[in-house]
Coordinates of C-alpha atoms in Angstrom, one line a residue:
M29 CA 149.6 157.7 14.7
T30 CA 152.0 155.4 16.4
T31 CA 155.1 157.3 17.1
L32 CA 155.9 160.0 19.6
N33 CA 157.0 162.4 16.8
Q34 CA 153.5 162.3 15.4
H35 CA 152.2 163.7 18.7
N36 CA 154.3 166.8 18.9
L37 CA 153.2 169.4 21.4
S38 CA 152.6 172.8 19.9
R39 CA 150.2 175.7 20.3
R40 CA 149.0 175.0 16.7
G41 CA 149.1 171.3 17.0
F42 CA 147.5 168.8 19.4
C43 CA 145.8 171.0 22.1
L44 CA 142.2 171.2 23.2
C45 CA 142.0 175.0 22.6
C46 CA 143.2 174.7 19.0
M47 CA 141.1 171.6 18.3
A48 CA 138.1 173.4 19.6
A49 CA 138.9 176.6 17.7
S50 CA 139.4 174.7 14.4
T51 CA 136.1 172.9 14.9
F52 CA 134.3 176.1 15.8
A53 CA 135.6 177.7 12.6
A54 CA 134.5 174.8 10.5
T55 CA 131.2 173.9 12.0
G56 CA 130.1 177.0 14.0
G57 CA 130.0 175.0 17.2
W58 CA 132.3 173.9 20.0
L59 CA 133.6 170.4 20.7
S60 CA 132.7 169.1 24.1
P61 CA 135.6 167.8 26.3
S62 CA 134.4 164.3 25.6
Q63 CA 134.4 164.9 21.8
A64 CA 137.8 166.5 21.9
Y65 CA 139.1 163.6 24.0
A66 CA 137.7 161.1 21.4
E67 CA 140.0 162.8 18.8
A68 CA 143.1 161.2 20.3
R69 CA 144.1 157.8 21.5
N70 CA 144.0 157.0 25.2
I71 CA 146.9 158.2 27.4
V72 CA 147.4 154.7 28.8
D73 CA 147.8 153.2 25.4
L74 CA 150.2 155.9 24.3
I75 CA 152.3 155.5 27.4
R76 CA 152.5 151.7 27.1
D77 CA 153.3 152.0 23.4
D78 CA 156.1 154.5 24.2
A79 CA 157.5 152.2 26.9
A80 CA 157.6 149.3 24.4
K81 CA 160.0 151.3 22.3
A82 CA 161.9 153.6 24.7
P83 CA 165.5 152.7 25.7
I84 CA 166.2 152.2 29.4
K85 CA 168.9 154.7 30.5
V86 CA 170.9 153.8 33.5
H87 CA 172.1 156.6 35.9
R88 CA 174.6 155.3 38.5
L89 CA 174.4 157.3 41.7
R90 CA 176.2 156.3 44.9
G91 CA 175.9 153.7 47.7
D92 CA 175.1 150.9 45.1
V93 CA 172.0 152.9 44.0
S94 CA 171.1 153.5 40.4
I95 CA 168.1 154.8 38.4
L96 CA 166.5 153.1 35.4
E97 CA 164.8 155.8 33.3
G98 CA 162.5 155.1 30.4
S99 CA 159.6 152.9 31.6
G100 CA 156.9 155.0 33.2
G101 CA 158.2 156.4 36.5
N102 CA 161.9 156.6 37.5
I103 CA 162.9 153.2 38.9
A104 CA 165.6 153.2 41.7
V105 CA 167.7 150.1 42.1
L106 CA 169.7 149.1 45.2
T107 CA 172.1 146.3 44.5
G108 CA 173.8 143.8 46.9
A109 CA 174.0 140.4 48.3
D110 CA 170.4 140.4 49.6
G111 CA 169.2 140.7 46.0
K112 CA 168.3 143.8 44.0
V113 CA 165.7 146.1 45.5
F114 CA 163.5 147.9 43.0
I115 CA 161.7 151.1 44.0
D116 CA 158.8 151.0 41.5
A117 CA 158.2 148.5 38.7
G118 CA 157.7 150.5 35.5
I119 CA 155.6 149.2 32.6
T120 CA 155.5 145.6 31.6
A121 CA 156.2 146.4 27.9
S122 CA 159.7 147.4 29.0
R123 CA 160.4 144.0 30.8
Q124 CA 163.2 142.8 28.6
R125 CA 165.1 146.1 28.6
I126 CA 164.6 146.6 32.3
L127 CA 166.1 143.1 32.9
E128 CA 169.0 143.8 30.7
A129 CA 169.7 147.2 32.4
A130 CA 169.4 145.6 35.8
N131 CA 171.7 142.7 34.9
G132 CA 174.3 145.3 33.9
L133 CA 174.3 146.5 37.5
G134 CA 175.3 143.1 38.9
R135 CA 174.5 139.4 38.9
D136 CA 172.3 139.4 42.0
P137 CA 168.7 138.6 41.2
I138 CA 165.8 141.0 41.8
R139 CA 164.3 140.1 45.2
H140 CA 162.4 143.1 46.5
L141 CA 160.0 145.6 45.1
I142 CA 158.6 148.8 46.8
N143 CA 155.7 150.5 45.0
T144 CA 155.6 154.3 45.7
H145 CA 151.9 154.3 44.8
W146 CA 149.3 152.3 42.8
H147 CA 149.4 154.0 39.4
F148 CA 150.1 151.7 36.4
D149 CA 153.3 153.4 35.3
H150 CA 154.8 152.5 38.7
A151 CA 153.1 149.2 39.4
D152 CA 152.4 147.6 36.0
G153 CA 155.5 145.5 36.2
N154 CA 154.4 144.0 39.6
Q155 CA 153.2 140.7 38.0
W156 CA 156.3 139.8 36.0
L157 CA 158.6 140.8 38.9
N158 CA 156.6 138.6 41.2
A159 CA 157.2 135.8 38.7
E160 CA 160.9 136.5 39.1
G161 CA 160.6 135.7 42.8
V162 CA 160.2 139.3 44.0
A163 CA 158.4 140.2 47.2
I164 CA 156.2 143.3 46.8
L165 CA 155.8 145.9 49.6
A166 CA 153.6 149.0 49.5
H167 CA 151.3 151.3 51.5
E168 CA 148.0 149.7 52.5
N169 CA 146.1 152.0 50.1
T170 CA 148.2 150.8 47.1
R171 CA 147.1 147.3 47.9
K172 CA 143.5 148.5 48.4
H173 CA 143.4 150.1 44.9
L174 CA 145.1 147.2 43.2
L175 CA 142.6 144.7 44.6
V176 CA 139.7 146.2 42.7
A177 CA 139.0 148.0 39.4
Q178 CA 140.0 151.7 39.5
R179 CA 138.9 154.6 37.3
V180 CA 141.0 157.7 36.7
E181 CA 138.6 160.3 35.6
D182 CA 141.2 162.7 34.1
W183 CA 142.5 159.8 31.9
D184 CA 138.9 158.6 31.2
F185 CA 140.3 155.1 31.8
D186 CA 139.1 152.1 33.8
F187 CA 141.9 149.9 35.1
P188 CA 140.8 146.3 35.8
S189 CA 142.1 144.6 39.0
P190 CA 145.4 143.0 38.1
P191 CA 146.1 139.3 38.8
L192 CA 146.8 138.4 42.5
A193 CA 150.5 138.0 41.6
A194 CA 150.7 141.8 41.1
I195 CA 149.2 142.6 44.5
P196 CA 151.6 143.7 47.3
T197 CA 152.0 140.9 49.9
E198 CA 153.3 143.2 52.6
V199 CA 151.8 146.6 53.5
F200 CA 152.2 149.3 56.1
S201 CA 150.1 152.2 57.3
S202 CA 152.5 155.0 58.4
E203 CA 156.2 154.1 58.4
K204 CA 158.4 151.1 57.9
T205 CA 162.1 150.5 57.9
L206 CA 164.0 147.8 56.1
T207 CA 167.7 146.8 56.2
L208 CA 168.9 145.3 52.9
N209 CA 172.2 145.2 51.2
R210 CA 173.9 146.9 54.1
S211 CA 171.6 149.9 53.7
T212 CA 168.6 151.3 55.5
L213 CA 165.4 151.9 53.5
A214 CA 163.0 154.2 55.4
L215 CA 159.5 154.2 54.0
K216 CA 157.1 157.0 55.0
Y217 CA 153.5 157.7 54.1
Y218 CA 152.8 161.2 52.9
G219 CA 149.1 161.2 53.4
P220 CA 146.8 162.1 50.4
A221 CA 148.9 164.0 47.8
H222 CA 149.3 162.8 44.2
T223 CA 147.0 159.9 45.3
D224 CA 146.1 158.6 48.7
S225 CA 148.8 155.9 48.5
D226 CA 152.0 157.9 48.1
I227 CA 155.2 157.0 50.0
S228 CA 158.8 158.2 50.1
V229 CA 161.8 156.0 50.3
T230 CA 165.0 157.3 52.0
I231 CA 168.3 155.6 51.9
P232 CA 170.3 157.6 54.5
E233 CA 173.7 155.9 54.1
A234 CA 173.7 157.2 50.5
D235 CA 171.7 160.3 51.3
I236 CA 169.2 159.5 48.6
L237 CA 165.4 160.3 48.6
H238 CA 162.9 158.8 46.2
T239 CA 159.8 160.9 46.2
G240 CA 157.5 159.0 43.9
D241 CA 155.0 161.2 42.1
T242 CA 154.9 163.9 44.8
Y243 CA 157.7 165.5 42.8
W244 CA 157.8 166.0 39.0
N245 CA 161.1 167.5 38.0
G246 CA 160.6 170.2 35.4
V247 CA 157.0 169.0 34.6
Y248 CA 153.8 170.3 36.1
P249 CA 152.4 167.4 38.1
F250 CA 149.2 165.4 37.6
I251 CA 147.0 165.1 40.7
D252 CA 144.7 162.1 40.7
Y253 CA 141.6 163.4 42.5
S254 CA 139.8 160.1 41.6
T255 CA 141.9 158.2 44.2
G256 CA 142.3 160.7 46.9
G257 CA 144.9 163.2 45.6
N258 CA 144.6 166.9 46.2
V259 CA 146.8 170.0 45.7
E260 CA 147.0 170.8 49.4
G261 CA 148.5 167.4 50.0
M262 CA 151.0 167.9 47.2
L263 CA 152.1 171.1 48.8
K264 CA 152.5 169.3 52.2
A265 CA 154.4 166.5 50.5
A266 CA 156.8 169.1 48.8
E267 CA 157.5 170.6 52.2
A268 CA 158.1 167.2 53.7
N269 CA 160.5 166.4 50.9
L270 CA 162.4 169.6 51.4
A271 CA 162.6 169.0 55.1
A272 CA 164.1 165.5 54.4
A273 CA 166.7 166.8 52.0
T274 CA 170.1 168.5 52.5
G275 CA 172.3 170.2 50.1
R276 CA 174.0 166.9 49.4
T277 CA 170.9 164.8 49.0
I278 CA 170.2 163.2 45.6
V279 CA 166.5 163.5 45.0
I280 CA 164.8 161.0 42.6
P281 CA 161.5 162.4 41.3
G282 CA 158.7 160.2 40.0
H283 CA 159.0 161.9 36.5
G284 CA 161.2 164.3 34.8
K285 CA 165.0 164.6 35.0
P286 CA 165.8 161.6 37.2
V287 CA 168.7 163.0 39.2
S288 CA 167.7 166.0 41.1
N289 CA 168.6 168.0 44.2
K290 CA 167.2 170.3 46.9
T291 CA 167.6 173.4 44.8
E292 CA 165.4 172.0 42.1
L293 CA 163.0 170.6 44.6
S294 CA 162.7 174.0 46.2
A295 CA 161.9 175.6 42.9
Y296 CA 159.2 173.0 42.3
R297 CA 157.7 173.7 45.7
D298 CA 157.7 177.4 45.0
M299 CA 156.0 176.8 41.6
L300 CA 153.3 174.8 43.2
F301 CA 152.7 177.3 45.9
A302 CA 152.6 180.3 43.6
I303 CA 150.3 178.7 41.1
H304 CA 147.9 177.5 43.8
E305 CA 147.9 180.9 45.5
N306 CA 147.4 182.9 42.3
V307 CA 144.6 180.7 41.0
S308 CA 142.9 180.6 44.3
K309 CA 142.9 184.4 44.3
T310 CA 141.6 184.5 40.8
Q311 CA 138.8 182.0 41.5
A312 CA 137.9 183.9 44.7
A313 CA 137.5 187.1 42.7
G314 CA 135.1 185.4 40.3
S315 CA 135.2 184.3 36.7
V316 CA 138.2 185.5 34.6
S317 CA 136.2 187.0 31.7
R318 CA 137.5 190.5 31.1
R319 CA 140.6 191.1 29.0
D320 CA 142.2 193.2 31.8
D321 CA 141.6 190.4 34.3
R322 CA 143.3 188.0 32.0
R323 CA 146.3 190.2 31.5
Q324 CA 146.7 190.9 35.2
A325 CA 146.5 187.2 36.0
D326 CA 149.0 186.3 33.3
R327 CA 151.5 189.0 34.4
R328 CA 151.2 187.9 38.0
V329 CA 151.8 184.3 37.3
R330 CA 154.7 185.0 34.9
R331 CA 156.4 187.3 37.4
E332 CA 156.2 184.9 40.4
V333 CA 156.6 181.6 38.6
G334 CA 158.3 182.0 35.3
S335 CA 157.1 181.3 31.8
I336 CA 153.9 179.4 31.1
R337 CA 153.8 176.8 28.3
H338 CA 150.2 177.0 27.3
N339 CA 150.7 174.1 24.9
A340 CA 149.9 171.0 27.0
G341 CA 149.3 173.2 30.1
V342 CA 152.9 172.6 31.4
L343 CA 154.2 175.3 33.8
H344 CA 157.9 175.6 34.4
A345 CA 159.4 177.4 37.4
T346 CA 162.3 179.7 36.6
G347 CA 165.5 177.7 36.6
L348 CA 163.9 174.3 36.1
P349 CA 165.0 172.3 33.0
R350 CA 162.7 173.1 30.1
R351 CA 162.5 169.7 28.7
L352 CA 159.8 167.0 28.7
T353 CA 160.5 163.3 29.0
P354 CA 158.6 161.1 26.4
F355 CA 156.2 160.1 29.2
A356 CA 155.6 163.7 30.1
Q357 CA 155.0 164.7 26.5
I358 CA 152.4 162.1 26.2
F359 CA 150.9 162.7 29.6
N360 CA 150.6 166.4 29.3
R361 CA 149.2 166.3 25.8
R362 CA 146.5 163.8 26.8
R363 CA 145.8 165.6 30.0
E364 CA 145.0 168.8 28.1
L365 CA 142.6 166.9 25.9
R366 CA 140.9 165.4 28.9
S367 CA 140.7 168.4 31.3
P368 CA 137.2 169.6 32.1
W369 CA 137.6 173.1 30.5
R370 CA 134.8 175.7 31.0
K371 CA 134.4 178.1 28.1
E372 CA 134.1 181.6 29.4
R373 CA 133.2 183.2 26.1
R374 CA 133.3 182.3 22.4
L375 CA 136.1 183.1 20.0
S376 CA 136.2 186.7 19.1
K377 CA 138.1 187.9 16.0
G378 CA 140.2 184.8 15.9
T379 CA 141.5 185.2 19.5
L380 CA 141.5 182.3 21.9
T381 CA 139.6 183.2 25.1
C382 CA 140.6 182.5 28.6
L383 CA 139.9 179.0 29.8
V384 CA 139.7 178.1 33.5
Q385 CA 139.9 174.5 34.6
K386 CA 137.4 173.5 37.1
N387 CA 138.3 171.8 40.4
S388 CA 142.0 172.3 39.7
S389 CA 145.0 174.2 41.1
F390 CA 145.9 176.1 38.0
A391 CA 144.5 178.2 35.2
S392 CA 145.6 178.4 31.5
I393 CA 145.7 181.9 30.1
S394 CA 145.3 182.1 26.3
R395 CA 145.9 185.3 24.4

């Protein structure tokens, strides 16, 4: 299976529940999470393969700022006489198409790169950009993670330490301000959120905010507990993003629809809060094992948040775009295969039982 179309998301397709159900029917036993995970290729390989083929879409904003969409996270580009400034580096497999898209924005070379955090879909391009003469700036924890091998448990993947050329040469701990291309770039550390290395980048002259992966527009976010992320930090980051935005602000999310605004950001914050609150209540009340409990939890979440897409565990707040980028399709499909599900009870009369994810901020209700 080498194309995205062969990995369609569907309730009957490529999901852990259905894989487990079909195996149970055939063998009389359940697949363990690791066995289910082995049925599919690694998420990192899938994302890299997709980046090797995906076109780079250019979204021109204002104040000489544009977005390059299609190589991992959304890349912001600020052009000008001081050289292009990249906010995030994308995936190396997209190098040629990224260069072509960037050259279409102006003749100035790429001279500066800011990593919003350490993950490969935002920093994989560091090495080749450094070879182009780019200086790399990031939070000190991004440098710390890139200096040594890292494991992301939910991806079941070990990232080796990249070459020294990919390591940020300049770091900061809390806040930093740059002046480039007649614009101010205000960098601010969120604290532990998506990871423990997340920063925002604000360009006040253009009223643009790049949130990195503290905001996934229309896609339920991944939180990397392996390197310091946590749901409470994500909620704090969402509040900080809202406080930094106005009704005119263009908000650039890490993933999802690349051009966003405060209204969509607010809906995302409300979704995170409602899911966290409802699942916390459910977990506090004990295991969701009775049919009535499942129905009540399902109705409560639907009423307060909107519809739940059980296939791939993606939750959409009411009013958010109901589409998945190629990256999100791959990511959410693989995350469901990897998630440490706990089986509450076996299949009964062909009905999927409720599965509750451990150490997580959300539950998936199957009927």
